CSV table of C-alpha atoms and ligand atoms in Angstrom, one decimal:
chain,number,residue,atom,x,y,z
A,1,MET,CA,84.9,66.2,129.4
A,2,LEU,CA,88.1,66.8,127.3
A,3,GLU,CA,90.9,64.4,127.8
A,4,LEU,CA,94.1,65.8,129.2
A,5,PRO,CA,97.6,65.0,127.8
A,6,ASP,CA,99.3,62.2,129.8
A,7,SER,CA,102.2,64.4,130.9
A,8,GLU,CA,102.7,68.0,131.9
A,9,LYS,CA,104.8,69.9,129.4
A,10,SER,CA,105.0,73.6,128.6
A,11,TYR,CA,104.3,74.5,125.0
A,12,TRP,CA,107.3,76.9,125.0
A,13,LEU,CA,109.8,74.3,126.2
A,14,ASP,CA,108.4,71.7,123.8
A,15,ALA,CA,108.4,74.0,120.7
A,16,ALA,CA,112.1,75.1,120.9
A,17,ARG,CA,115.4,73.3,121.3
A,18,SER,CA,117.0,73.6,124.7
A,19,THR,CA,120.5,75.1,125.0
A,20,LEU,CA,123.9,73.5,125.7
A,21,TYR,CA,126.2,75.8,127.6
A,22,PRO,CA,129.2,74.4,129.5
A,23,GLU,CA,129.2,73.6,133.2
A,24,LEU,CA,131.5,75.7,135.5
A,25,THR,CA,134.5,73.4,136.2
A,26,GLU,CA,137.2,75.9,137.2
A,27,ASP,CA,137.7,79.1,139.1
A,28,ILE,CA,137.1,82.3,137.1
A,29,GLU,CA,136.9,86.0,137.7
A,30,VAL,CA,134.4,88.5,136.3
A,31,ASP,CA,132.8,91.8,137.3
A,32,VAL,CA,129.3,90.5,138.2
A,33,VAL,CA,128.2,86.9,138.9
A,34,ILE,CA,124.5,86.2,138.4
A,35,ALA,CA,122.8,83.1,139.9
A,36,GLY,CA,119.7,82.1,137.9
A,37,GLY,CA,119.4,81.9,134.2
A,38,GLY,CA,115.7,82.9,133.7
A,39,ILE,CA,114.5,86.1,132.1
A,40,ALA,CA,115.6,88.1,135.2
A,41,GLY,CA,119.2,86.8,135.3
A,42,LEU,CA,119.7,87.0,131.6
A,43,THR,CA,118.3,90.5,131.2
A,44,CYS,CA,120.6,91.7,134.0
A,45,ALA,CA,123.6,89.9,132.3
A,46,TYR,CA,122.7,91.5,129.0
A,47,LEU,CA,122.4,95.1,130.2
A,48,LEU,CA,125.6,94.8,132.3
A,49,LYS,CA,127.6,93.4,129.4
A,50,GLN,CA,126.3,96.2,127.2
A,51,SER,CA,127.8,98.6,129.6
A,52,GLY,CA,131.2,96.9,129.3
A,53,LEU,CA,131.2,94.6,132.4
A,54,LYS,CA,132.2,91.0,132.3
A,55,VAL,CA,129.5,88.8,133.7
A,56,ALA,CA,129.0,85.1,134.5
A,57,VAL,CA,125.5,83.5,134.7
A,58,LEU,CA,125.2,80.3,136.8
A,59,GLU,CA,122.1,78.3,135.9
A,60,LYS,CA,121.4,75.1,137.8
A,61,ASN,CA,119.4,73.5,135.0
A,62,THR,CA,119.2,74.9,131.5
A,63,ILE,CA,118.5,78.5,130.8
A,64,GLY,CA,114.9,79.6,130.6
A,65,SER,CA,113.6,76.2,131.8
A,66,GLY,CA,112.3,77.6,135.2
A,67,THR,CA,109.2,79.7,135.5
A,68,THR,CA,110.2,81.6,132.3
A,69,GLY,CA,109.7,78.5,130.3
A,70,GLY,CA,106.3,78.0,131.9
A,71,THR,CA,105.0,81.5,131.5
A,72,THR,CA,102.0,82.7,129.5
A,73,GLY,CA,103.9,85.4,127.4
A,74,LYS,CA,102.2,88.7,128.0
A,75,VAL,CA,104.4,91.8,128.4
A,76,SER,CA,102.4,94.6,129.9
A,77,SER,CA,102.3,97.6,132.2
A,78,GLN,CA,98.7,96.4,133.1
A,79,HIS,CA,99.0,94.0,136.0
A,80,GLY,CA,95.4,93.3,136.8
A,81,LEU,CA,93.7,96.2,138.6
A,82,ILE,CA,96.9,97.7,140.0
A,83,TYR,CA,96.9,101.5,139.6
A,84,ASP,CA,93.9,102.4,141.8
A,85,GLU,CA,95.3,100.0,144.5
A,86,LEU,CA,98.8,101.5,144.3
A,87,ILE,CA,97.4,105.0,144.7
A,88,ALA,CA,95.4,103.9,147.8
A,89,ASN,CA,98.2,102.0,149.4
A,90,HIS,CA,101.4,103.7,148.2
A,91,GLY,CA,100.3,107.1,147.0
A,92,LYS,CA,100.1,108.8,143.6
A,93,GLU,CA,103.8,109.4,143.2
A,94,THR,CA,104.7,105.7,143.6
A,95,ALA,CA,101.8,104.7,141.3
A,96,LYS,CA,103.0,107.2,138.6
A,97,LEU,CA,106.6,105.9,138.9
A,98,TYR,CA,105.3,102.3,138.5
A,99,ALA,CA,103.3,103.3,135.4
A,100,ASP,CA,106.3,105.0,133.8
A,101,VAL,CA,108.9,102.3,134.6
A,102,TYR,CA,106.7,99.5,133.3
A,103,GLN,CA,105.5,101.2,130.2
A,104,SER,CA,109.1,102.1,129.3
A,105,ALA,CA,110.2,98.5,130.0
A,106,ILE,CA,108.0,97.3,127.1
A,107,GLU,CA,109.6,99.9,124.8
A,108,ARG,CA,113.1,98.9,125.9
A,109,MET,CA,112.4,95.2,125.3
A,110,ASP,CA,111.0,96.1,121.9
A,111,GLN,CA,114.2,98.0,121.0
A,112,ILE,CA,116.5,95.2,122.3
A,113,ILE,CA,114.6,92.6,120.3
A,114,LYS,CA,114.8,94.7,117.1
A,115,LYS,CA,118.4,95.8,117.6
A,116,GLU,CA,119.7,92.3,118.4
A,117,LYS,CA,117.3,90.6,115.9
A,118,ILE,CA,116.1,88.1,118.6
A,119,SER,CA,113.7,85.8,116.9
A,120,CYS,CA,111.0,85.3,119.7
A,121,GLU,CA,107.7,86.0,118.0
A,122,TRP,CA,107.5,89.5,119.6
A,123,GLU,CA,104.2,91.1,118.6
A,124,ARG,CA,102.5,94.2,119.9
A,125,ASP,CA,98.9,93.7,121.0
A,126,ASP,CA,96.2,95.1,123.3
A,127,ASN,CA,95.8,93.8,126.8
A,128,PHE,CA,92.4,93.7,128.6
A,129,VAL,CA,91.4,93.1,132.2
A,130,TYR,CA,87.7,92.3,132.2
A,131,THR,CA,84.8,91.4,134.5
A,132,VAL,CA,81.5,89.8,134.0
A,133,SER,CA,80.2,91.2,137.3
A,134,PRO,CA,78.2,94.5,137.1
A,135,ASP,CA,79.2,95.1,140.8
A,136,LYS,CA,82.7,95.8,139.7
A,137,ILE,CA,81.9,98.5,137.0
A,138,ARG,CA,82.8,101.3,139.4
A,139,GLN,CA,86.1,99.7,140.3
A,140,PHE,CA,87.0,99.3,136.6
A,141,LYS,CA,86.1,102.9,135.8
A,142,ALA,CA,88.3,104.1,138.6
A,143,GLU,CA,91.2,101.9,137.3
A,144,ALA,CA,90.9,103.2,133.8
A,145,LYS,CA,90.8,106.8,135.0
A,146,ALA,CA,93.8,106.3,137.3
A,147,ALA,CA,95.9,104.6,134.6
A,148,ALA,CA,95.0,107.1,131.9
A,149,GLY,CA,95.8,109.9,134.3
A,150,PHE,CA,99.3,108.6,134.4
A,151,GLY,CA,99.6,108.8,130.7
A,152,LEU,CA,99.2,105.0,130.1
A,153,PRO,CA,97.3,103.9,127.0
A,154,ALA,CA,94.3,103.0,129.1
A,155,SER,CA,90.6,103.2,128.3
A,156,PHE,CA,87.3,101.9,129.8
A,157,GLU,CA,85.5,99.4,127.6
A,158,THR,CA,82.3,97.4,127.7
A,159,LYS,CA,82.4,95.6,124.4
A,160,LEU,CA,85.0,92.9,124.0
A,161,PRO,CA,85.3,90.2,121.3
A,162,LEU,CA,84.7,87.5,123.9
A,163,PRO,CA,82.0,84.8,123.6
A,164,PHE,CA,80.2,86.0,126.8
A,165,LYS,CA,78.8,89.2,128.1
A,166,VAL,CA,81.4,91.4,129.8
A,167,ALA,CA,80.2,94.1,132.3
A,168,ALA,CA,83.4,96.2,132.2
A,169,ALA,CA,87.0,96.1,131.0
A,170,VAL,CA,90.1,98.2,131.0
A,171,LYS,CA,92.1,98.1,127.8
A,172,PHE,CA,95.8,98.9,127.6
A,173,ALA,CA,96.6,99.5,123.9
A,174,ASN,CA,99.8,98.3,122.2
A,175,GLN,CA,101.3,96.0,124.8
A,176,ALA,CA,103.2,92.9,123.7
A,177,LYS,CA,103.3,89.1,123.7
A,178,PHE,CA,106.3,86.9,122.9
A,179,ASN,CA,108.0,83.6,123.3
A,180,ALA,CA,110.0,84.3,126.5
A,181,TYR,CA,112.0,81.1,126.3
A,182,LYS,CA,113.4,82.0,122.9
A,183,TYR,CA,114.0,85.6,124.1
A,184,VAL,CA,116.1,84.3,127.0
A,185,GLN,CA,118.0,82.0,124.6
A,186,GLY,CA,118.6,85.0,122.4
A,187,LEU,CA,120.0,87.0,125.3
A,188,ALA,CA,122.2,84.1,126.4
A,189,ALA,CA,123.8,83.8,123.0
A,190,ILE,CA,124.7,87.5,123.2
A,191,VAL,CA,126.0,87.3,126.8
A,192,HIS,CA,128.2,84.3,126.3
A,193,GLY,CA,131.7,85.1,124.9
A,194,GLY,CA,134.3,87.9,125.1
A,195,GLY,CA,135.1,87.2,128.7
A,196,SER,CA,131.5,86.8,129.8
A,197,TYR,CA,129.9,83.4,130.4
A,198,VAL,CA,126.7,81.4,130.6
A,199,PHE,CA,127.1,78.2,132.6
A,200,GLU,CA,124.4,75.5,132.7
A,201,HIS,CA,124.1,72.7,135.2
A,202,SER,CA,126.0,74.9,137.6
A,203,ASN,CA,124.1,75.1,140.9
A,204,ALA,CA,125.2,78.1,143.1
A,205,ILE,CA,125.6,76.6,146.5
A,206,TRP,CA,127.6,79.2,148.5
A,207,PHE,CA,127.5,83.0,148.4
A,208,HIS,CA,130.1,85.3,150.0
A,209,ASP,CA,129.1,89.0,150.1
A,210,GLY,CA,132.7,90.4,150.5
A,211,LYS,CA,135.4,92.2,148.7
A,212,PRO,CA,135.8,90.3,146.5
A,213,ALA,CA,132.4,88.6,146.4
A,214,LYS,CA,132.4,84.9,145.6
A,215,VAL,CA,129.8,82.3,144.5
A,216,LYS,CA,130.7,78.6,144.5
A,217,THR,CA,129.3,75.7,142.6
A,218,LYS,CA,130.4,72.1,143.3
A,219,GLU,CA,133.1,72.3,140.7
A,220,GLY,CA,134.3,76.0,140.7
A,221,THR,CA,134.2,79.4,142.2
A,222,VAL,CA,133.3,82.7,140.5
A,223,THR,CA,135.0,85.7,142.0
A,224,ALA,CA,133.4,89.1,141.2
A,225,LYS,CA,132.7,92.6,142.5
A,226,ASP,CA,129.0,92.1,142.8
A,227,ILE,CA,126.5,89.2,143.0
A,228,ILE,CA,122.9,89.2,141.7
A,229,VAL,CA,120.6,86.5,142.9
A,230,ALA,CA,118.0,85.9,140.3
A,231,THR,CA,116.7,82.6,141.4
A,232,LYS,CA,113.1,83.8,142.3
A,233,VAL,CA,113.4,83.3,146.0
A,234,PRO,CA,117.0,84.2,146.9
A,235,ALA,CA,118.9,80.9,146.7
A,236,GLY,CA,121.5,82.2,149.1
A,237,PRO,CA,122.9,83.1,151.4
A,238,MET,CA,120.9,80.7,153.6
A,239,MET,CA,119.6,83.5,155.8
A,240,ALA,CA,118.0,85.2,152.8
A,241,ARG,CA,116.2,82.0,151.9
A,242,GLY,CA,114.6,82.0,155.4
A,243,THR,CA,113.9,85.7,155.9
A,244,TYR,CA,112.5,86.4,152.5
A,245,CYS,CA,109.5,84.1,153.2
A,246,VAL,CA,108.1,86.9,155.3
A,247,ILE,CA,108.1,89.3,152.4
A,248,GLU,CA,106.9,87.0,149.6
A,249,TYR,CA,105.0,83.8,149.1
A,250,PRO,CA,104.8,81.3,146.3
A,251,HIS,CA,101.8,80.8,144.0
A,252,THR,CA,101.3,78.0,141.5
A,253,SER,CA,99.2,78.6,138.3
A,254,TYR,CA,98.1,76.2,135.6
A,255,LEU,CA,97.8,76.5,131.8
A,256,VAL,CA,96.2,74.4,129.1
A,257,ALA,CA,96.6,75.0,125.4
A,258,GLY,CA,94.6,73.6,122.5
A,259,PRO,CA,94.1,74.3,118.8
A,260,PHE,CA,91.7,77.1,118.2
A,261,GLU,CA,90.0,78.3,115.0
A,262,GLY,CA,88.6,81.6,116.2
A,263,ALA,CA,89.8,85.1,115.1
A,264,LEU,CA,90.3,86.3,118.7
A,265,LYS,CA,93.0,88.9,119.1
A,266,GLY,CA,94.3,90.5,122.2
A,267,MET,CA,95.3,89.3,125.6
A,268,TYR,CA,92.8,88.9,128.4
A,269,ILE,CA,92.7,88.4,132.2
A,270,SER,CA,90.0,88.7,134.8
A,271,PRO,CA,89.9,89.0,138.5
A,272,ASP,CA,86.5,87.1,138.6
A,273,LYS,CA,86.2,83.6,140.0
A,274,ASN,CA,86.0,81.0,137.2
A,275,HIS,CA,87.3,83.4,134.6
A,276,TYR,CA,90.8,83.1,133.3
A,277,SER,CA,93.8,84.5,131.5
A,278,LEU,CA,93.5,84.1,127.7
A,279,LEU,CA,96.1,84.3,125.1
A,280,PRO,CA,95.9,83.3,121.4
A,281,VAL,CA,99.3,82.1,120.2
A,282,ASN,CA,100.5,81.5,116.7
A,283,ALA,CA,102.1,78.1,116.8
A,284,GLY,CA,103.6,77.5,113.3
A,285,ARG,CA,100.7,76.9,110.9
A,286,LYS,CA,98.1,76.7,113.7
A,287,LYS,CA,96.8,78.8,116.4
A,288,LEU,CA,96.7,77.7,120.0
A,289,LEU,CA,94.5,79.2,122.7
A,290,PHE,CA,96.2,79.4,126.1
A,291,ILE,CA,93.9,79.4,129.1
A,292,GLY,CA,95.6,80.0,132.5
A,293,GLY,CA,94.6,80.4,136.1
A,294,GLU,CA,93.5,78.3,139.1
A,295,ASN,CA,96.1,79.9,141.3
A,296,HIS,CA,96.9,78.6,144.7
A,297,ILE,CA,99.7,78.4,147.2
A,298,PRO,CA,101.7,75.2,146.5
A,299,GLY,CA,100.5,72.0,148.2
A,300,LEU,CA,96.8,72.9,148.2
A,301,GLY,CA,94.2,71.3,145.9
A,302,ASN,CA,93.9,68.8,143.2
A,303,ALA,CA,95.9,69.5,140.0
A,304,THR,CA,93.9,67.3,137.7
A,305,GLU,CA,90.7,69.0,138.8
A,306,ARG,CA,92.2,72.4,138.1
A,307,TYR,CA,93.4,71.3,134.6
A,308,HIS,CA,89.9,70.0,133.9
A,309,LYS,CA,88.3,73.3,134.9
A,310,LEU,CA,90.5,75.2,132.4
A,311,ALA,CA,89.9,72.6,129.7
A,312,ASP,CA,86.1,72.8,130.3
A,313,TYR,CA,86.3,76.5,129.9
A,314,ALA,CA,88.3,76.3,126.7
A,315,GLU,CA,85.7,73.9,125.3
A,316,LYS,CA,82.6,75.7,126.5
A,317,TYR,CA,83.5,79.2,125.4
A,318,PHE,CA,86.0,78.8,122.6
A,319,GLY,CA,85.1,75.4,121.1
A,320,VAL,CA,88.5,73.9,121.8
A,321,SER,CA,88.1,70.2,121.2
A,322,ASP,CA,91.6,69.0,122.0
A,323,ILE,CA,94.0,69.9,124.8
A,324,GLU,CA,97.6,69.5,123.4
A,325,TYR,CA,99.5,70.9,126.4
A,326,ARG,CA,99.1,71.3,130.1
A,327,TRP,CA,101.6,72.7,132.5
A,328,ARG,CA,102.0,74.5,135.7
A,329,ALA,CA,104.6,77.0,137.1
A,330,MET,CA,105.2,78.9,140.2
A,331,ASP,CA,106.1,82.5,140.9
A,332,TYR,CA,106.4,84.6,144.1
A,333,MET,CA,104.0,87.3,145.2
A,334,ALA,CA,104.8,90.3,147.4
A,335,TYR,CA,102.5,91.2,150.3
A,336,ASP,CA,102.3,94.9,149.2
A,337,SER,CA,102.0,94.3,145.4
A,338,LEU,CA,105.4,95.7,144.6
A,339,PRO,CA,108.2,93.5,143.4
A,340,VAL,CA,111.4,93.3,145.5
A,341,ILE,CA,114.5,94.6,143.8
A,342,GLY,CA,117.8,95.8,145.3
A,343,LYS,CA,120.4,95.0,147.9
A,344,VAL,CA,119.3,91.8,149.7
A,345,TYR,CA,119.7,93.4,153.2
A,346,PRO,CA,120.3,97.0,154.3
A,347,TRP,CA,123.8,95.9,155.4
A,348,SER,CA,124.5,94.0,152.1
A,349,ARG,CA,127.7,95.2,150.4
A,350,HIS,CA,127.6,93.6,147.0
A,351,LEU,CA,124.7,91.2,147.1
A,352,TYR,CA,121.5,92.1,145.1
A,353,ALA,CA,118.3,90.2,144.4
A,354,ALA,CA,115.2,90.6,142.2
A,355,THR,CA,112.1,88.6,143.2
A,356,ALA,CA,108.4,88.7,144.0
A,357,PHE,CA,107.5,89.4,140.4
A,358,LYS,CA,103.8,88.5,141.2
A,359,LYS,CA,103.3,86.7,137.9
A,360,TRP,CA,104.2,89.8,135.9
A,361,GLY,CA,107.9,88.9,135.6
A,362,LEU,CA,108.3,89.3,131.9
A,363,SER,CA,108.1,93.1,132.1
A,364,THR,CA,109.4,93.2,135.7
A,365,SER,CA,112.7,91.5,134.5
A,366,MET,CA,113.5,94.6,132.4
A,367,VAL,CA,112.5,96.9,135.4
A,368,ALA,CA,114.7,94.8,137.7
A,369,ALA,CA,117.7,94.6,135.4
A,370,SER,CA,117.6,98.4,134.7
A,371,ILE,CA,117.6,99.1,138.4
A,372,LEU,CA,120.3,96.6,139.4
A,373,HIS,CA,122.4,97.7,136.4
A,374,ASP,CA,122.3,101.3,137.7
A,375,LEU,CA,122.9,100.4,141.4
A,376,ILE,CA,125.9,98.3,140.4
A,377,LEU,CA,127.4,101.0,138.3
A,378,GLY,CA,126.8,103.5,141.0
A,379,ARG,CA,124.2,105.5,139.0
A,380,GLN,CA,121.0,107.1,140.4
A,381,ASN,CA,117.8,105.3,139.5
A,382,LYS,CA,114.7,107.1,140.4
A,383,TYR,CA,112.6,103.9,140.4
A,384,ALA,CA,114.9,102.0,142.8
A,385,GLY,CA,113.3,103.4,146.0
A,386,ILE,CA,109.8,102.0,145.3
A,387,PHE,CA,111.1,98.4,144.9
A,388,THR,CA,113.7,98.3,147.6
A,389,PRO,CA,113.6,95.2,149.8
A,390,HIS,CA,114.2,97.4,152.8
A,391,ARG,CA,110.7,99.0,152.6
A,392,ILE,CA,109.4,95.7,154.1
A,393,LYS,CA,108.7,95.5,157.8
A,394,PRO,CA,108.5,91.8,158.4
A,395,ILE,CA,106.5,92.0,161.6
A,396,LEU,CA,103.8,94.0,159.9
A,397,SER,CA,103.9,91.9,156.8
A,398,ILE,CA,103.5,88.4,158.3
A,399,PRO,CA,99.7,88.7,158.9
A,400,LYS,CA,99.2,90.0,155.4
A,401,VAL,CA,101.3,87.3,153.9
A,402,ILE,CA,99.2,84.7,155.6
A,403,ALA,CA,95.9,86.4,154.7
A,404,SER,CA,96.9,86.8,151.0
A,405,SER,CA,98.0,83.2,150.7
A,406,LEU,CA,94.8,81.8,152.1
A,407,PHE,CA,92.2,84.0,150.3
B,1,FAD,C1,101.7,80.2,135.0
B,1,FAD,C2,102.4,81.5,135.0
B,1,FAD,C3,102.1,82.4,134.0
B,1,FAD,C4,102.7,83.6,133.9
B,1,FAD,N1,102.4,84.5,132.9
B,1,FAD,C5,103.1,85.7,132.8
B,1,FAD,C6,102.8,86.6,131.8
B,1,FAD,O1,102.0,86.4,130.9
B,1,FAD,N2,103.4,87.8,131.8
B,1,FAD,C7,104.3,88.1,132.8
B,1,FAD,O2,104.9,89.2,132.7
B,1,FAD,N3,104.7,87.2,133.7
B,1,FAD,C8,104.1,86.0,133.8
B,1,FAD,N4,104.4,85.1,134.7
B,1,FAD,C9,105.5,85.5,135.6
B,1,FAD,C10,106.8,85.3,134.9
B,1,FAD,O3,106.8,84.1,134.1
B,1,FAD,C11,107.9,85.1,136.0
B,1,FAD,O4,107.8,86.2,136.9
B,1,FAD,C12,109.3,85.1,135.4
B,1,FAD,O5,109.4,84.1,134.4
B,1,FAD,C13,110.3,84.8,136.5
B,1,FAD,O6,111.6,84.9,135.9
B,1,FAD,P1,112.8,84.6,136.8
B,1,FAD,O7,114.0,84.7,135.9
B,1,FAD,O8,112.8,85.4,138.0
B,1,FAD,O9,112.6,83.1,137.3
B,1,FAD,P2,112.9,81.7,136.5
B,1,FAD,O10,112.6,81.7,135.1
B,1,FAD,O11,112.4,80.6,137.4
B,1,FAD,O12,114.5,81.6,136.6
B,1,FAD,C14,115.2,81.4,137.8
B,1,FAD,C15,116.3,80.4,137.5
B,1,FAD,O13,117.1,80.2,138.6
B,1,FAD,C16,117.6,78.9,138.6
B,1,FAD,N5,118.1,78.6,139.9
B,1,FAD,C17,117.4,78.4,141.0
B,1,FAD,N6,118.3,78.2,142.1
B,1,FAD,C18,119.6,78.3,141.5
B,1,FAD,C19,120.8,78.1,142.1
B,1,FAD,N7,121.0,77.9,143.4
B,1,FAD,N8,121.9,78.2,141.3
B,1,FAD,C20,121.8,78.5,139.9
B,1,FAD,N9,120.5,78.6,139.4
B,1,FAD,C21,119.4,78.5,140.2
B,1,FAD,C22,116.4,78.1,138.2
B,1,FAD,O14,116.8,76.8,137.6
B,1,FAD,C23,115.7,79.0,137.1
B,1,FAD,O15,116.1,78.7,135.8
B,1,FAD,C24,103.7,83.9,134.9
B,1,FAD,C25,104.0,83.1,135.9
B,1,FAD,C26,103.3,81.9,136.0
B,1,FAD,C27,103.6,81.0,137.1
């Protein structure tokens, strides 16, 4: 059994320097105040600033150090087996819109990274969802057909360069992987300045959805026209924190990373029990293999056992003989498989949220930011309707939330 590192530490947070932005210590006024300095908050801030608005980001720790700093790093429009499910539960039109908005999110991120010259190890690569179970072949064929039918770069495959026999896979060509922590740092550097701000160690503790809107920290108040809450579960107002628990639920996942000699390319994930998410990452002169999974709702199970399962898998199949990093992170899942983006309540005037990214928040952040950008600027956005928080009917969702958290 491989030894685990003594402490939990994300590779991304360890490999890059953290940022040093000021704390909010006075009252200021901008157009939009954003609580939460992860990839969602910073992408919103970036797009709004590009459209000429003044923004202020309030981050309670340091930017990117939340779930974004503990992510895997895949940017894809392939979120497990999603398209066949979306057609069944939401209809073809919604599934097609989902395909379009996510595929174009990848291209938009590609353009921003190139235009702004953000050094974040951005690399285009193929993404695969695979199964070792012959029982699932029909399901995988249906997924490939549905996705390709929407114009996505999807194909059904049976031969993958993995060290075990795969029964079926769906490949999405030309997706991407990157260092999300460095990307967020790059966005923050562009946002801060010229009347826009990034504040760290500035915990948003009070939200007022009025005209003007206000967000307070311990030391200062930001007055603005609009508020975006990008803190995963809405950090405020208090009521949102409570009510959103019936539309989303938290999930913890684990990652281990160790040096790896193989020539494996591509990004992989499997819905099978005891098969995991795989990502080879170039880490300076060496290559690390990330193995992620062992998902559960927080508070259940033994973390050390889960890390050992991932480490055993890395050793058994990929010959990894040393685990250099282990870490865990948490994200929110939506009961109906669609992220939650829009005005917090139907009666909200200037209060928006983006949450329930269901562990696909790297591409979803671009989707969320584009939608919130348009809503705030009073522009039509044809994708906004499918993600609106107001589609959720809490009474109907409660049993589903409980069921999906337990199984
Ligand atoms: C293990 C794991 C692997 C993943 N892998 C992938 C992947 O490969 N591809 C993919 O697309 N997605 C992946 N995801 C999901 C993705 O990482 C997340 O959806 C995304 O990083 C969430 O970004 P965020 O900005 O919403 O949240 P965060 O990055 O958590 O940012 C929220 C920020 O808000 C701050 N905050 C909280 N409360 C307050 C407050 N009151 N005031 C001010 N600030 C506050 C926090 O400190 C935090 O920095 C993964 C998730 C997990 C858990």
